[in-house]
XYZ file of C-alpha atoms in Angstrom:
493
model
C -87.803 31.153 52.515
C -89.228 33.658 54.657
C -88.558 32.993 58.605
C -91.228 35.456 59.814
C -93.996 34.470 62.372
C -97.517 35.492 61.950
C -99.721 33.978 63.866
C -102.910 35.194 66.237
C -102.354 36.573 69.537
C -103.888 32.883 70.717
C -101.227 30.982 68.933
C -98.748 33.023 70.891
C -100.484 32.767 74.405
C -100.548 28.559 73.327
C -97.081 28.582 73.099
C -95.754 30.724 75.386
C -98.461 28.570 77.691
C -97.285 25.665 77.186
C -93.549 26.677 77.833
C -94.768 28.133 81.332
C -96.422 24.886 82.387
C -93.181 23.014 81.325
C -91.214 25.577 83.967
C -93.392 25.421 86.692
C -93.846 21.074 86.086
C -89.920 20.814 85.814
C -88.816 22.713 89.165
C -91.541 20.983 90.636
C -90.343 17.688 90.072
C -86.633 18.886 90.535
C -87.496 20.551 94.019
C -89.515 17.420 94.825
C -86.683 15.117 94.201
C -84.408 16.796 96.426
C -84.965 14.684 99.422
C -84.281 11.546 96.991
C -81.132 13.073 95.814
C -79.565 13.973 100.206
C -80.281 9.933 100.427
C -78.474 8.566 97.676
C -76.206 11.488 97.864
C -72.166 10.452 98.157
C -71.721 13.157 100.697
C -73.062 15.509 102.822
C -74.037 19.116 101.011
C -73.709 22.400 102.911
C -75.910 23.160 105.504
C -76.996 26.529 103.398
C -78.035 30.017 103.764
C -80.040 30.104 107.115
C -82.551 32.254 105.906
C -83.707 29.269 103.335
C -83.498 26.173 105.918
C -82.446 23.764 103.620
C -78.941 22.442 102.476
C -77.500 24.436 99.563
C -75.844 22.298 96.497
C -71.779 22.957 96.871
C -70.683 20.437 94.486
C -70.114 23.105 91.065
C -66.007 23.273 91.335
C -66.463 26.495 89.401
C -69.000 27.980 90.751
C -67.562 27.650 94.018
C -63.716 28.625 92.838
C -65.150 31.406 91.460
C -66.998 32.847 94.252
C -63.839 32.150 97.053
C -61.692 34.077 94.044
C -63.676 37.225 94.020
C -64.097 37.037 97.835
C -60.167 36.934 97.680
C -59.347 39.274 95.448
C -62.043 41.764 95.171
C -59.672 44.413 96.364
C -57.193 44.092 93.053
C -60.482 44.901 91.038
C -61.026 48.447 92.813
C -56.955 48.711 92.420
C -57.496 48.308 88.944
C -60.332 50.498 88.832
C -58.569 53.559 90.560
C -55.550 53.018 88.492
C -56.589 52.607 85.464
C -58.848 55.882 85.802
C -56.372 58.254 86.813
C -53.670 56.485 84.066
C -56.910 56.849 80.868
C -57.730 60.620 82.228
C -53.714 61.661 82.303
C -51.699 59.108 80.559
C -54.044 57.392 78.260
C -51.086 56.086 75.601
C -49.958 54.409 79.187
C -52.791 52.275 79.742
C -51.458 49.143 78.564
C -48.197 49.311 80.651
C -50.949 50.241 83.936
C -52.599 46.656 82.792
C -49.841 44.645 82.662
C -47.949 46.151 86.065
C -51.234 45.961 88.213
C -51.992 42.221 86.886
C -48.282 41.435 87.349
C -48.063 42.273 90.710
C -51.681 41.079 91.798
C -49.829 37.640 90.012
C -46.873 38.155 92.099
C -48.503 38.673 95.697
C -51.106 35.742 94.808
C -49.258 32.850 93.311
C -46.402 31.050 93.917
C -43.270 30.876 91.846
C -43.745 27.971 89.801
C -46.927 29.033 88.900
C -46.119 32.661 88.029
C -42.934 31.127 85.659
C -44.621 28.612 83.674
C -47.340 31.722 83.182
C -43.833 34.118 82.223
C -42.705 31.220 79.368
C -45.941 30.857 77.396
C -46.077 34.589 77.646
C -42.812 35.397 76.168
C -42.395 32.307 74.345
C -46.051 33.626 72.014
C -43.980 36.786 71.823
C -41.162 36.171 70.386
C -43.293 33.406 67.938
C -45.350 36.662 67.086
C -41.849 38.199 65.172
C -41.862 35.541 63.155
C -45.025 36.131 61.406
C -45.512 32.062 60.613
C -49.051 30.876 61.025
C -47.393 27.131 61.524
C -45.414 27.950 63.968
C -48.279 29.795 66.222
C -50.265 26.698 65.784
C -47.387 24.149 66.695
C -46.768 26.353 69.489
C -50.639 26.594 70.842
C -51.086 22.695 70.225
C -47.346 22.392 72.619
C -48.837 24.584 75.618
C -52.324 22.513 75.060
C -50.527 19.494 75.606
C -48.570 20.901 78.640
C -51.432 22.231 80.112
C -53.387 18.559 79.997
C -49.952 17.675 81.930
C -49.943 20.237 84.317
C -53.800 19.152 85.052
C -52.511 15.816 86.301
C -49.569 17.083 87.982
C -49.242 16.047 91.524
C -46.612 19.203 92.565
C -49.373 21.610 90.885
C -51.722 20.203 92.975
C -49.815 20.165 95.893
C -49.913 24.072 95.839
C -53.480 24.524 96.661
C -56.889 23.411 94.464
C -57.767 27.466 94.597
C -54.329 27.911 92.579
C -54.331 24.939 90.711
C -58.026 25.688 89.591
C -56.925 29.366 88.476
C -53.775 28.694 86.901
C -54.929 26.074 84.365
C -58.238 28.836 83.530
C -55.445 31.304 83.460
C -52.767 29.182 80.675
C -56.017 27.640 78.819
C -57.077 31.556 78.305
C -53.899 33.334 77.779
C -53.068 30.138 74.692
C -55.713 32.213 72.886
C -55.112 35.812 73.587
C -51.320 34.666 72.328
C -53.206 33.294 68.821
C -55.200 36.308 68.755
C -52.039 38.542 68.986
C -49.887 36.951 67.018
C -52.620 35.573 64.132
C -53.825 39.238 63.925
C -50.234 40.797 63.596
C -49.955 38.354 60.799
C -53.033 39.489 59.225
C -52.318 42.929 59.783
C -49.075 43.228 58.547
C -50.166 42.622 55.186
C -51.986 46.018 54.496
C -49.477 48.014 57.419
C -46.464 49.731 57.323
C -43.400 48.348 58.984
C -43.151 51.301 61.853
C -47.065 50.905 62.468
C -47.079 47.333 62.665
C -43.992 47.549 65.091
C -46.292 50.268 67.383
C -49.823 48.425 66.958
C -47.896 45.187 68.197
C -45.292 45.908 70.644
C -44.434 44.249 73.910
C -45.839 47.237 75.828
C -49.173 45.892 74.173
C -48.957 42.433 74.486
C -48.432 42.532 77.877
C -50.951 45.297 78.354
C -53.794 42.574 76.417
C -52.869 39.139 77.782
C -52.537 40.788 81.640
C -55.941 42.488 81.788
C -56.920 41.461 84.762
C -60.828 42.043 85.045
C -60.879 39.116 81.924
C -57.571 37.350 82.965
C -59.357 34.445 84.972
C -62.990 34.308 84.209
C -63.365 35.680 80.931
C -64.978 36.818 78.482
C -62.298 35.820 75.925
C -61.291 39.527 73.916
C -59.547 39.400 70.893
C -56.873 41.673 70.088
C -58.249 43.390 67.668
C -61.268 44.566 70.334
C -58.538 45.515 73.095
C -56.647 47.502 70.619
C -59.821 49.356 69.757
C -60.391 52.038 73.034
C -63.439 54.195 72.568
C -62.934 58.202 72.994
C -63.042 59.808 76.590
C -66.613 59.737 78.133
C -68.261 61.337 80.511
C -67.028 59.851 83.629
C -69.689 59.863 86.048
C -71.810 58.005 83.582
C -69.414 55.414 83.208
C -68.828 54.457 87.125
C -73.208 54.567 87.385
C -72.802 52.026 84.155
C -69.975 50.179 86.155
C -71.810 49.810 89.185
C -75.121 48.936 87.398
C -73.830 45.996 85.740
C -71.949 44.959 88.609
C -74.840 44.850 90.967
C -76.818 43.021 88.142
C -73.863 40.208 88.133
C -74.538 40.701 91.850
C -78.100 39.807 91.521
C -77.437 36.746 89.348
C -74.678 34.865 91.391
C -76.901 35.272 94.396
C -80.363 34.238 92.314
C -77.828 31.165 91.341
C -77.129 30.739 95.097
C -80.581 30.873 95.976
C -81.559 28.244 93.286
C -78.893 25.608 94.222
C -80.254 25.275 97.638
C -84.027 23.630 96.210
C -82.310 22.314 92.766
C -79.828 20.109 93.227
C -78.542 20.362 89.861
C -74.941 20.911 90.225
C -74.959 17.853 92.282
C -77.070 15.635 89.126
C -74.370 16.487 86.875
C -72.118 14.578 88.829
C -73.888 11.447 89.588
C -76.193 9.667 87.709
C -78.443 8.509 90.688
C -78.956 11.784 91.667
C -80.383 11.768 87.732
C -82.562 8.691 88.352
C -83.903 9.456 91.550
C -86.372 12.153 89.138
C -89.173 9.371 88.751
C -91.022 11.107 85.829
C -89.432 11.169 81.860
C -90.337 14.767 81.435
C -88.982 15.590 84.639
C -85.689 13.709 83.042
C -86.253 16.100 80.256
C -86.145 19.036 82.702
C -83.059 18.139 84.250
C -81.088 18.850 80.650
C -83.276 22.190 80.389
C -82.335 23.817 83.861
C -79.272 22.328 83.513
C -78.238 24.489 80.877
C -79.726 27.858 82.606
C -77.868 27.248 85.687
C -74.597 26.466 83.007
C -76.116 29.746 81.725
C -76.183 32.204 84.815
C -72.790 31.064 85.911
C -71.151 32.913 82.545
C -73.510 35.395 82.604
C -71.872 36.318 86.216
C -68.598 35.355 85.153
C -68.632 36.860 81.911
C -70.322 40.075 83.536
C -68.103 40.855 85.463
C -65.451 41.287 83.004
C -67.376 42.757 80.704
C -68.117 45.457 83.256
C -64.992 46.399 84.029
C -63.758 46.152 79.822
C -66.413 49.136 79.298
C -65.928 50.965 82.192
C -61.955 51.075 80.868
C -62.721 51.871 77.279
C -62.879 48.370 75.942
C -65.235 46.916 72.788
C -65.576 43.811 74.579
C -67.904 40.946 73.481
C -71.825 40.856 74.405
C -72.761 38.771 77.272
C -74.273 35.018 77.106
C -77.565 35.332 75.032
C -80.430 32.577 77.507
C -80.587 29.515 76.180
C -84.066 29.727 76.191
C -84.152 32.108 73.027
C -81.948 30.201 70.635
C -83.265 27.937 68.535
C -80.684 27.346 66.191
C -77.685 25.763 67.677
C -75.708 28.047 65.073
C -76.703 30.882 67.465
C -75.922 29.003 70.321
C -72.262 29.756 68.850
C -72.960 33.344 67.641
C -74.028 34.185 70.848
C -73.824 32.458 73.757
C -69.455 32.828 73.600
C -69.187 35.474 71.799
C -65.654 36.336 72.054
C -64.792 32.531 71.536
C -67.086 32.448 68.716
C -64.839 35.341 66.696
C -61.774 33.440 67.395
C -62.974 30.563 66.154
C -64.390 31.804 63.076
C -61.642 34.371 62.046
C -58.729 32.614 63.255
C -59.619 28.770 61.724
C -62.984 28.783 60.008
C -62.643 31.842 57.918
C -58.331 30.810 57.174
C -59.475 27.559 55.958
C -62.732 28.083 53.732
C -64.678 30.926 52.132
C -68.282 31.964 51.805
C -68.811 29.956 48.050
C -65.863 27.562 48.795
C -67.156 24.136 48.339
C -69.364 22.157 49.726
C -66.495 19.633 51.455
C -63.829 22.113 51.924
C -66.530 24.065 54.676
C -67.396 20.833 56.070
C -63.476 20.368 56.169
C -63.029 23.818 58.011
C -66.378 23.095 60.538
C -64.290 19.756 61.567
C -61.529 21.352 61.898
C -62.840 24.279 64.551
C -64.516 21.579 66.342
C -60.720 19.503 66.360
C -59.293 22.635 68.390
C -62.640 22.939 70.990
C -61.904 19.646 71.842
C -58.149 19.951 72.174
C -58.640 23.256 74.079
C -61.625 21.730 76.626
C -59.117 19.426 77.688
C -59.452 15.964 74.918
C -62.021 14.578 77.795
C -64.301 11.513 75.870
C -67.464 13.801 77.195
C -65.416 16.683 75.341
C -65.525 14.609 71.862
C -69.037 13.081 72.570
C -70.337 17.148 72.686
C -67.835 18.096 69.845
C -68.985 15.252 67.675
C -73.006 16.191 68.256
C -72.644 19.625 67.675
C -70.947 18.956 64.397
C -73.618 17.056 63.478
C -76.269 19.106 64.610
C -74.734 22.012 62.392
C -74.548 20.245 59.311
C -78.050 18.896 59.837
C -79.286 22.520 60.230
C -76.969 23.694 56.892
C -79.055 20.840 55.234
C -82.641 21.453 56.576
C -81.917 25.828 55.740
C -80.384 24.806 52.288
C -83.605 22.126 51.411
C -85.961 24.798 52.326
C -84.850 27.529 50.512
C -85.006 25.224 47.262
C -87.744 25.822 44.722
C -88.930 22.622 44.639
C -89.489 22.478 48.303
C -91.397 25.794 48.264
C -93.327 24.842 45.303
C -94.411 21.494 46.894
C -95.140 22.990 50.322
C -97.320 26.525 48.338
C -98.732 24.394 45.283
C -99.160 20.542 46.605
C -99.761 20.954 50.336
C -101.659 24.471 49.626
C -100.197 26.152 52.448
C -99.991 29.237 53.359
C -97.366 31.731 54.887
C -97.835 31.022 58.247
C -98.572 27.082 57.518
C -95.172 27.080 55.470
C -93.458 28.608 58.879
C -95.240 26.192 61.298
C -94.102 23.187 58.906
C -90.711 24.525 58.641
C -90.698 24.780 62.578
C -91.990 21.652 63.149
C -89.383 20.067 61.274
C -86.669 22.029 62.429
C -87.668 21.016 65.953
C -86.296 17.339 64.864
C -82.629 19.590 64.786
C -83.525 21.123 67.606
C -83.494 18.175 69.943
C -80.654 16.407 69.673
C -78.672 19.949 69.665
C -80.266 20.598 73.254
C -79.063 17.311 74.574
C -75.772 17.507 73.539
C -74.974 20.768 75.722
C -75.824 17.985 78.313
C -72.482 15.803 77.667
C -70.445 19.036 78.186
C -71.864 19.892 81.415
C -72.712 16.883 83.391
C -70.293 14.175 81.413
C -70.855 10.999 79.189
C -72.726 9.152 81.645
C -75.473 11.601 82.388
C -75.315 12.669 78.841
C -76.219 9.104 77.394
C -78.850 8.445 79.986
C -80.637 11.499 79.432
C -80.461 11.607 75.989
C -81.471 7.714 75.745
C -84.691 9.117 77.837
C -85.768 11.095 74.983
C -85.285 8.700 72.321
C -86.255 5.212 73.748
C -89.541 5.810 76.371
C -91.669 5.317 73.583
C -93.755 7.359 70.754
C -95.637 8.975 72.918
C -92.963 10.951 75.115
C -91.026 11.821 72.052
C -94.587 12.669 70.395
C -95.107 14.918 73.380
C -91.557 15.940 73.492
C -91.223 17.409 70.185
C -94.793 19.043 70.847
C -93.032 21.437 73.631
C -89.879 21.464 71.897
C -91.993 23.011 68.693
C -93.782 25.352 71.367
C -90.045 26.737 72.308
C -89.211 27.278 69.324
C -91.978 29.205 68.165
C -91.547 30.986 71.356
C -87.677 31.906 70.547
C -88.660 33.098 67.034
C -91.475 35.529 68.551
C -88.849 36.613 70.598
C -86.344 37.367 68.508
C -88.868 39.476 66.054
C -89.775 41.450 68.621
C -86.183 42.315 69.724
């Protein structure tokens, strides 16, 4: 079944029309509301930027840990610059042994002790699994350090050391879990078509430490596997690479501070926090809205987070994974996993999807392997209800979309839809669209639960379902727009 879209250059300006009017209705009601949200608000909000005059929106843990980090630590990140150039010019087989002493001693000047040896034991204990070459026993030991991380998050003495470090030192365990499965699960896989002296080289200490202490991905992402660390492009011309450094860092630049600017007229980081922020937006569609720029926001923050990394991963040689692909151009939730994580993405699907099914396995072993993957996102995000609620719906949503691809591409559906209905090409792709929309939905919401939690989740989802036929008629009318939109888009790319 072909996927193409063909329509007029009207049909294009409709949709892309109607998606514009949705923007410029939605941050109109959200900036409208904001006065609604300060007076039912549960504490005061910053007083802002001066230049905008209004109070900015403080309440994204995240976003804010994040920005006090790099204001912080910016420094290490030109130490690890500088070093790392002069080690790749001279000393290039050295470059993993420059990683891992610049992170360790960045580590070692900003933690404390406690936090620095529970860091030391997962990191040798993953080591000295990795020698034994037993699949089992890399699980076992990334379900233990799962569970002692979700006991280190409601540790009072962890807590006691400072938010900023407590904050950072459960992103850095919950990270470094699976850059150990990606070293050791690879070194398994590897060893299998390697030679005893190369596998023993390709996987040495000197390596491991030089992968799971890269500091420019050691906090804040993006996830690398092993197998893209281990792959270091040839020598480059140098002055190209520090323009292509700087460029993307000014563009992550640009981002965080068009994500500053928005959160002082959308209060969103606030709304996914308290569900009368939610209902103080009077309008459905403006309820609709709130799940929409809910996700961008969601959006920009990894696309500065994850930026920055993978600015510094290229600039030093590194394959790493592409950044966050906009929300607003995926419109199948399977490519919301392609290619909004990428790096978590290839984990996933080489480490547990890909070990537990193959490409004409049956039916119920692949639905057994999907469960499974979505078993260790929720055990990884932390085993929170909202966690399961999200896990559960994008399950669902997947195996609804395997259905609706697999019904479509049957004969019988193509000969009703070309010889009963009498459609044509493009009337074949509208259909298809218009039904796939129905997927589409639900799959949007649920990104909702993971953000904002189970109470904001339910109520907003709930506002699409029960208002009545006519806002889920209208719904699924701009819903079908954004789709079509999406599919233009990804033609033309």
């Amino acid at each position: 079944m072909r996927w193409e879209f063909n329509g007029n250059r009207g049909e294009v300006l409709l949709y892309f029309g109607v998606y514009l009017i949705y923007l410029i209705y939605g941050l109109c009601v959200l900036i409208g509301s904001r006065q609604r949200i300060l007076n039912v608000a549960k504490f005061e909000f910053s007083t802002g930027w001066p230049i905008f005059k209004s109070h900015r929106d403080d309440t994204n843990d995240e976003l804010e840990n994040f920005t006090q980090y790099i204001s912080t630590n910016w420094h290490w990140y030109i130490v690890h610059v500088c070093l790392n150039t002069i080690i790749r010019k001279r000393y290039a087989h050295l470059q993993p042994v420059a990683h891992a002493m610049t992170c360790g001693f960045i580590l070692m000047k900003t933690m404390h002790l406690a936090s620095i040896t529970t860091f030391m034991l997962l990191l040798s204990s993953f080591y000295t699994a990795s020698k034994n070459e037993s699949k089992k026993l890399i699980w076992f030991l990334s379900a233990t350090w799962m569970a002692a991380i979700h006991l280190i998050k409601n540790s009072e003495y962890f807590y006691t050391l400072g938010y900023t470090e407590y904050f950072t030192l459960i992103q850095l365990l919950s990270w470094t879990v699976l850059r150990g499965c990606s070293f050791s699960l690879q070194r398994i896989k590897t060893s299998k078509s390697c030679a005893k002296e190369e596998l023993q080289n390709l996987y040495s200490l000197k390596n491991f430490l030089g992968y799971t202490l890269y500091f420019p991905c050691l906090i804040y992402g993006p996830f690398m596997g092993y197998q893209r660390y281990n792959r270091i492009r040839p020598e480059r011309n140098q002055r190209n690479d520090w323009k292509l450094l700087i460029w993307e860092l000014l563009r992550a630049l640009a981002w965080w501070f068009l994500l500053q600017t928005a959160s002082h007229y959308l209060y969103l980081h606030y709304m996914a926090r308290d569900l009368m922020a939610v209902k103080a937006v009077d309008t459905v569609f403006g309820l609709h809205a709130i799940g929409y720029f809910m996700g961008q926001f969601f959006f920009l923050f990894y696309i500065v987070t994850y930026g920055l990394g993978i600015a510094f991963a290229r600039y030093d040689g590194f394959h790493p994974p592409n950044k966050p692909r906009c929300i607003g151009r995926i419109h199948f939730y399977s490519d919301m996993w392609k290619c909004f994580d990428e790096g978590l993405y290839e984990f996933l699907f080489t480490h547990i999807y890909a070990d537990l099914c193959e490409k004409h396995s049956p039916v119920l072993q692949k639905l057994f392997a999907t469960a499974s993957t979505f078993s260790f996102v929720f055990v990884w995000h932390g085993c929170h209800v909202f966690v399961l609620i999200w896990s559960i719906l994008n399950f669902v949503c997947l195996v609804g979309e395997k259905i609706f691809k697999y019904l479509i591409s049957c004969p019988s559906y193509e000969n009703f839809v070309y010889s009963k209905l009498k459609l044509k090409a493009n009337g074949v792709q509208r259909l298809n669209a218009a039904l796939a929309t129905q997927v589409f939905i639900p799959a949007a919401f649920s990104n909702v639960f993971f953000i904002s939690g189970q109470d904001v989740g339910e109520y907003l989802i709930k506002g699409a379902y029960t208002n009545g036929w006519w806002n889920y008629t209208m719904l699924t009318f701009c819903s079908y727009c954004f789709f079509q939109c999406s599919q233009v888009l990804l033609q033309i790319k």
